[in-house]
């Protein structure tokens, strides 16, 4: 597929939170990564508002293991509470993804150069991404590197099928859909011979509406030059 990238992402822990478990202040991870989590990783590798990353497949390379930890999360009212978070342990995934242009951003039509973005994304994978990589949550540091999807032995290559039931797929934002509302997507996840093939966002069977906000357009009137921003940040501080 055009504009496709393949990479391996791995780390000591991952937490792809099942939202049902957050009601009581606890967190329990899904057994496999969500579409939105992998899309966030692709965006941490390389992203511009001109493009939208589409996650095609993920391959589970290591056995699914969990580990619970006692956590003291900060409460909004101040102080700390006590909770148990259940993480995935020692994870590794191969990911196949591609990007498409965001046709709802006509203000960025001039930047639709597929070869430029594809080459930058591939170089970004080689250096481990442009931003820090996380597996679900901030405390789960991860690392990325290039790979050939399907290469090497996976933990579930000989397992015909595993059904994980209904899971959160991701969130559709107004700047990607053109609709002035956010949408929560759910789908039925199935792993076949260690590979999960994701539905495209528009093909998810269950969608729930949420409050949305408008899209911010980029034009000369609302963008600052580097010199103007520098002066605004350091004015009066004696910095030249």
CSV table of N, CA and C in Angstrom, one decimal, residues 3 35 39 42-43 46-55 97-105 173 175-177 200-201:
chain,number,residue,atom,x,y,z
A,3,UNK,N,2.3,4.9,0.9
A,3,UNK,CA,2.4,5.7,2.1
A,3,UNK,C,2.4,4.8,3.4
A,35,UNK,N,-6.8,0.7,18.7
A,35,UNK,CA,-6.5,1.4,17.5
A,35,UNK,C,-6.0,2.8,17.8
A,39,UNK,N,-2.5,4.6,16.9
A,39,UNK,CA,-2.5,5.8,16.1
A,39,UNK,C,-1.7,6.9,16.9
A,42,UNK,N,1.9,6.3,16.2
A,42,UNK,CA,2.3,6.7,14.9
A,42,UNK,C,2.4,8.2,14.8
A,43,UNK,N,1.5,8.9,15.5
A,43,UNK,CA,1.6,10.4,15.5
A,43,UNK,C,2.8,10.9,16.3
A,46,UNK,N,5.7,10.6,13.8
A,46,UNK,CA,5.7,11.8,12.9
A,46,UNK,C,4.2,12.1,12.6
A,47,UNK,N,3.9,13.4,12.7
A,47,UNK,CA,2.6,13.9,12.5
A,47,UNK,C,2.6,15.3,12.0
A,48,UNK,N,1.6,15.6,11.1
A,48,UNK,CA,1.3,17.0,10.8
A,48,UNK,C,-0.2,17.0,10.6
A,49,UNK,N,-0.9,18.1,10.8
A,49,UNK,CA,-2.4,18.2,10.6
A,49,UNK,C,-2.8,17.9,9.1
A,50,UNK,N,-1.8,17.9,8.2
A,50,UNK,CA,-2.1,17.6,6.8
A,50,UNK,C,-2.5,16.1,6.6
A,51,UNK,N,-2.0,15.2,7.5
A,51,UNK,CA,-2.2,13.8,7.3
A,51,UNK,C,-3.0,13.1,8.4
A,52,UNK,N,-3.6,12.0,8.1
A,52,UNK,CA,-4.3,11.2,9.1
A,52,UNK,C,-3.7,9.8,9.1
A,53,UNK,N,-3.2,9.3,10.2
A,53,UNK,CA,-2.7,7.9,10.2
A,53,UNK,C,-3.8,6.9,10.3
A,54,UNK,N,-3.8,5.9,9.5
A,54,UNK,CA,-4.7,4.8,9.5
A,54,UNK,C,-3.9,3.5,9.9
A,55,UNK,N,-4.3,2.9,11.0
A,55,UNK,CA,-3.7,1.7,11.5
A,55,UNK,C,-4.3,0.5,10.8
A,97,UNK,N,0.9,0.5,9.2
A,97,UNK,CA,0.0,1.7,9.1
A,97,UNK,C,0.3,2.4,7.8
A,98,UNK,N,-0.6,3.3,7.4
A,98,UNK,CA,-0.4,4.2,6.3
A,98,UNK,C,-1.1,5.5,6.6
A,99,UNK,N,-0.7,6.5,5.9
A,99,UNK,CA,-1.4,7.8,6.1
A,99,UNK,C,-2.2,8.2,4.9
A,100,UNK,N,-3.2,9.0,5.1
A,100,UNK,CA,-4.0,9.6,4.1
A,100,UNK,C,-4.1,11.1,4.3
A,101,UNK,N,-4.4,11.8,3.3
A,101,UNK,CA,-4.5,13.3,3.5
A,101,UNK,C,-5.8,13.6,4.1
A,102,UNK,N,-5.8,14.6,5.0
A,102,UNK,CA,-7.0,15.1,5.7
A,102,UNK,C,-7.7,16.1,4.7
A,103,UNK,N,-8.7,15.6,4.0
A,103,UNK,CA,-9.3,16.4,3.0
A,103,UNK,C,-10.3,17.5,3.6
A,104,UNK,N,-10.5,17.4,4.9
A,104,UNK,CA,-11.2,18.4,5.6
A,104,UNK,C,-10.4,19.7,5.9
A,105,UNK,N,-9.1,19.6,5.7
A,105,UNK,CA,-8.2,20.7,5.9
A,105,UNK,C,-7.8,21.4,4.6
A,173,UNK,N,-12.4,12.9,15.8
A,173,UNK,CA,-12.4,14.3,16.1
A,173,UNK,C,-12.9,15.2,14.9
A,175,UNK,N,-11.8,17.8,13.3
A,175,UNK,CA,-10.9,18.2,12.3
A,175,UNK,C,-10.6,17.0,11.3
A,176,UNK,N,-10.9,15.8,11.7
A,176,UNK,CA,-10.7,14.7,10.8
A,176,UNK,C,-12.0,14.2,10.1
A,177,UNK,N,-13.1,14.4,10.7
A,177,UNK,CA,-14.4,14.0,10.1
A,177,UNK,C,-15.2,15.1,9.4
A,200,UNK,N,-11.5,0.1,9.6
A,200,UNK,CA,-11.3,1.6,9.4
A,200,UNK,C,-12.3,2.3,10.3
A,201,UNK,N,-11.9,3.5,10.7
A,201,UNK,CA,-12.8,4.3,11.6
A,201,UNK,C,-14.3,4.4,11.1
